[in-house]
């Protein structure tokens, strides 16, 4: 099984990560990670920080000659803001010495941000440490660590993709409005990577040109109003074998883990597996996916529809996994919001801050990464081994056994 740790402050020198448990002999080059780090900066509506970051991963251990060793993989991403911001971060975030004499402390919490909760929890007078660690800057390292898990999935034909379905008030209302387009992309491209490749072409990572345009206008208008926007996106995983996750214990349910994968990301406030929210409004006959016979050698029983999002009983069915994330509007607004100065206890509006208007497109790429990590872990629980060749032997043995079972079923029918 995999596990990873991240460390680092948003305006400190760098962010650091360690991934433990990656099997040996997985082909891995820095660009396998850099590709996804660059995608995390896609999307109309980002602010000034996007112009100064150029995320590139430095790998320090666990890889030799572009192949994993089975040992922990240590990685670092430098923060461009540290030097380029001209805000004096090297002094303000110094590891040694005292704070600069003229340094202002942050005492005005932004409603909706971690500022006040973190100040109270850790008893900081200055909220800077809270701002810096709760920042979504940390998602750069999550993408880096999880992209290694994703690389492992790719080795076994499992692909992950995402696209945005809503930004603020503008978007699709029902999955029926986009599933055909999404499924056609999977069909044409042979897997979910085709979804992310198509979405990356859109300024808002959407699969529809007209909707992209409407969202861009919505973002422009919101910027004029000095406000911010949330939204929704969908992550799809194809090539998933049946039998990942389980119903036998609460923390092994794949659907529950997928929701956690989304809601563990900063500002993501809800998630649904398959048509979760929509299914709650429909009768069972329109929700449950009819089961169809397997063809010769087929591992999974095909379903006519996929409202369940590829899981039943917390276990993968072999249909694509579908999980959607819902992001709240960014709490750093250019427009002031009512708050309290914690130094004086007096009411005070929040101050102007550099801000993104929306980062839903970025969140969708981070969600691809965290979902990949979750699926990779369940994949390793079922087929795990110390090296990629060993895992491949386990996968092949399973495929052969099930192909034989499917052939037996065919013979019985005849
Ligand atoms: C963030 C606030 C902004 C974002 C940042 C996340 O940074 P700053 O306060 O320096 O303008 O740009 O996102 C990133 C740096 C990133 O890499 O995605 C926040 O408060 O979460």
Tab-separated table of C-alpha atoms in Angstrom, residues 1-163:
chain	number	residue	atom	x	y	z
A	1	UNK	CA	0.000	0.000	0.000
A	2	UNK	CA	1.071	3.575	-0.649
A	3	UNK	CA	1.261	6.484	1.765
A	4	UNK	CA	2.588	9.989	1.406
A	5	UNK	CA	3.378	13.022	3.506
A	6	UNK	CA	3.580	16.627	2.406
A	7	UNK	CA	5.316	19.515	4.170
A	8	UNK	CA	5.849	23.159	3.382
A	9	UNK	CA	4.367	26.634	3.592
A	10	UNK	CA	2.898	28.491	0.605
A	11	UNK	CA	5.415	31.383	0.837
A	12	UNK	CA	8.284	29.365	2.311
A	13	UNK	CA	11.236	28.237	0.242
A	14	UNK	CA	9.735	24.961	-1.055
A	15	UNK	CA	7.218	22.198	-0.545
A	16	UNK	CA	8.393	18.687	0.154
A	17	UNK	CA	6.828	15.246	-0.206
A	18	UNK	CA	7.686	11.619	0.465
A	19	UNK	CA	5.845	8.709	-1.153
A	20	UNK	CA	6.434	5.340	0.479
A	21	UNK	CA	5.311	1.977	-0.871
A	22	UNK	CA	5.737	2.522	-4.618
A	23	UNK	CA	6.742	-0.826	-6.137
A	24	UNK	CA	10.132	-1.254	-7.817
A	25	UNK	CA	10.616	-1.184	-11.597
A	26	UNK	CA	7.946	1.387	-12.366
A	27	UNK	CA	9.135	3.603	-15.237
A	28	UNK	CA	9.178	7.140	-13.840
A	29	UNK	CA	10.723	10.339	-15.177
A	30	UNK	CA	10.316	13.848	-13.684
A	31	UNK	CA	8.194	14.824	-16.688
A	32	UNK	CA	5.580	12.193	-15.772
A	33	UNK	CA	4.962	14.451	-12.752
A	34	UNK	CA	5.722	17.843	-14.363
A	35	UNK	CA	3.031	17.256	-16.983
A	36	UNK	CA	0.367	17.166	-14.262
A	37	UNK	CA	1.944	20.023	-12.272
A	38	UNK	CA	1.597	22.209	-15.372
A	39	UNK	CA	-2.009	21.100	-15.880
A	40	UNK	CA	-2.770	22.254	-12.323
A	41	UNK	CA	-2.183	25.835	-13.476
A	42	UNK	CA	-4.696	25.547	-16.341
A	43	UNK	CA	-7.921	27.474	-16.189
A	44	UNK	CA	-9.226	30.962	-16.685
A	45	UNK	CA	-9.708	32.966	-13.510
A	46	UNK	CA	-6.400	32.489	-11.670
A	47	UNK	CA	-4.728	35.535	-10.126
A	48	UNK	CA	-1.233	37.074	-9.916
A	49	UNK	CA	0.413	34.073	-8.290
A	50	UNK	CA	-0.025	32.021	-11.476
A	51	UNK	CA	2.469	34.303	-13.222
A	52	UNK	CA	5.302	33.637	-10.792
A	53	UNK	CA	5.080	29.888	-10.211
A	54	UNK	CA	6.771	27.456	-12.574
A	55	UNK	CA	6.283	24.144	-10.820
A	56	UNK	CA	8.929	21.552	-11.581
A	57	UNK	CA	9.633	18.532	-9.431
A	58	UNK	CA	13.088	17.683	-8.101
A	59	UNK	CA	13.362	13.984	-7.273
A	60	UNK	CA	15.944	13.181	-4.568
A	61	UNK	CA	15.549	9.461	-3.950
A	62	UNK	CA	13.737	6.268	-4.848
A	63	UNK	CA	14.356	6.588	-8.605
A	64	UNK	CA	17.392	5.575	-10.645
A	65	UNK	CA	17.745	5.714	-14.421
A	66	UNK	CA	14.056	6.604	-14.750
A	67	UNK	CA	12.802	3.601	-12.799
A	68	UNK	CA	11.567	3.321	-9.213
A	69	UNK	CA	13.671	1.348	-6.729
A	70	UNK	CA	11.005	0.335	-4.206
A	71	UNK	CA	12.494	2.769	-1.681
A	72	UNK	CA	10.793	6.018	-0.522
A	73	UNK	CA	10.570	8.675	-3.232
A	74	UNK	CA	11.463	12.137	-1.886
A	75	UNK	CA	10.477	15.170	-3.960
A	76	UNK	CA	10.701	18.956	-3.743
A	77	UNK	CA	8.961	21.801	-5.568
A	78	UNK	CA	10.322	25.322	-5.122
A	79	UNK	CA	7.919	28.180	-4.387
A	80	UNK	CA	8.431	30.923	-6.977
A	81	UNK	CA	6.696	33.432	-4.681
A	82	UNK	CA	9.481	33.070	-2.086
A	83	UNK	CA	11.985	35.054	-4.165
A	84	UNK	CA	9.835	36.644	-6.862
A	85	UNK	CA	7.082	38.245	-4.780
A	86	UNK	CA	9.191	41.190	-3.514
A	87	UNK	CA	7.224	40.857	-0.284
A	88	UNK	CA	10.267	39.869	1.744
A	89	UNK	CA	9.228	36.240	2.264
A	90	UNK	CA	12.807	35.008	2.952
A	91	UNK	CA	12.819	37.319	6.018
A	92	UNK	CA	9.140	36.871	6.951
A	93	UNK	CA	9.319	33.058	6.686
A	94	UNK	CA	12.893	32.706	8.023
A	95	UNK	CA	13.678	29.457	9.850
A	96	UNK	CA	16.255	31.148	12.105
A	97	UNK	CA	16.434	34.499	13.896
A	98	UNK	CA	13.701	36.960	14.908
A	99	UNK	CA	10.875	38.510	12.858
A	100	UNK	CA	11.836	41.699	10.965
A	101	UNK	CA	11.046	44.757	13.103
A	102	UNK	CA	8.676	46.288	10.539
A	103	UNK	CA	6.759	43.010	9.920
A	104	UNK	CA	2.985	43.426	10.154
A	105	UNK	CA	1.165	40.579	11.860
A	106	UNK	CA	-2.027	39.251	10.271
A	107	UNK	CA	-4.938	39.630	12.656
A	108	UNK	CA	-7.941	39.985	10.282
A	109	UNK	CA	-9.468	36.555	9.549
A	110	UNK	CA	-11.180	36.056	6.171
A	111	UNK	CA	-14.673	34.536	6.590
A	112	UNK	CA	-14.691	31.051	5.043
A	113	UNK	CA	-10.897	30.624	5.262
A	114	UNK	CA	-8.982	28.588	7.838
A	115	UNK	CA	-7.529	31.813	9.341
A	116	UNK	CA	-9.645	32.089	12.511
A	117	UNK	CA	-10.056	28.347	13.123
A	118	UNK	CA	-6.277	27.863	12.831
A	119	UNK	CA	-5.423	30.868	14.991
A	120	UNK	CA	-7.672	29.607	17.781
A	121	UNK	CA	-6.495	26.018	17.494
A	122	UNK	CA	-2.742	26.699	17.469
A	123	UNK	CA	-2.894	29.861	19.631
A	124	UNK	CA	-1.063	32.016	17.087
A	125	UNK	CA	-1.208	35.823	17.492
A	126	UNK	CA	-0.196	36.157	13.850
A	127	UNK	CA	-2.330	34.190	11.371
A	128	UNK	CA	0.459	33.961	8.798
A	129	UNK	CA	1.354	30.329	9.725
A	130	UNK	CA	-2.308	29.310	9.274
A	131	UNK	CA	-2.653	31.087	5.926
A	132	UNK	CA	0.524	29.530	4.661
A	133	UNK	CA	-0.139	25.914	5.560
A	134	UNK	CA	-3.871	25.837	4.853
A	135	UNK	CA	-3.183	27.307	1.399
A	136	UNK	CA	-4.044	25.260	-1.660
A	137	UNK	CA	-0.397	25.689	-2.632
A	138	UNK	CA	-0.007	22.327	-0.866
A	139	UNK	CA	-1.977	20.691	-3.681
A	140	UNK	CA	1.093	21.024	-5.927
A	141	UNK	CA	2.824	18.417	-3.775
A	142	UNK	CA	-0.279	16.250	-3.627
A	143	UNK	CA	-0.358	16.219	-7.414
A	144	UNK	CA	3.338	15.317	-7.461
A	145	UNK	CA	3.024	12.365	-5.046
A	146	UNK	CA	-0.272	11.138	-6.510
A	147	UNK	CA	1.033	11.360	-10.093
A	148	UNK	CA	3.376	8.505	-9.211
A	149	UNK	CA	0.349	6.448	-8.141
A	150	UNK	CA	-1.287	7.473	-11.399
A	151	UNK	CA	1.777	6.333	-13.347
A	152	UNK	CA	1.365	2.919	-11.696
A	153	UNK	CA	-2.298	2.732	-12.725
A	154	UNK	CA	-1.388	3.658	-16.318
A	155	UNK	CA	0.990	0.694	-16.371
A	156	UNK	CA	-2.054	-1.538	-15.888
A	157	UNK	CA	-4.348	0.241	-18.377
A	158	UNK	CA	-6.204	2.244	-15.728
A	159	UNK	CA	-6.684	5.867	-16.790
A	160	UNK	CA	-7.977	8.937	-14.986
A	161	UNK	CA	-9.553	12.057	-16.485
A	162	UNK	CA	-11.694	14.989	-15.401
A	163	UNK	CA	-13.719	17.878	-16.742
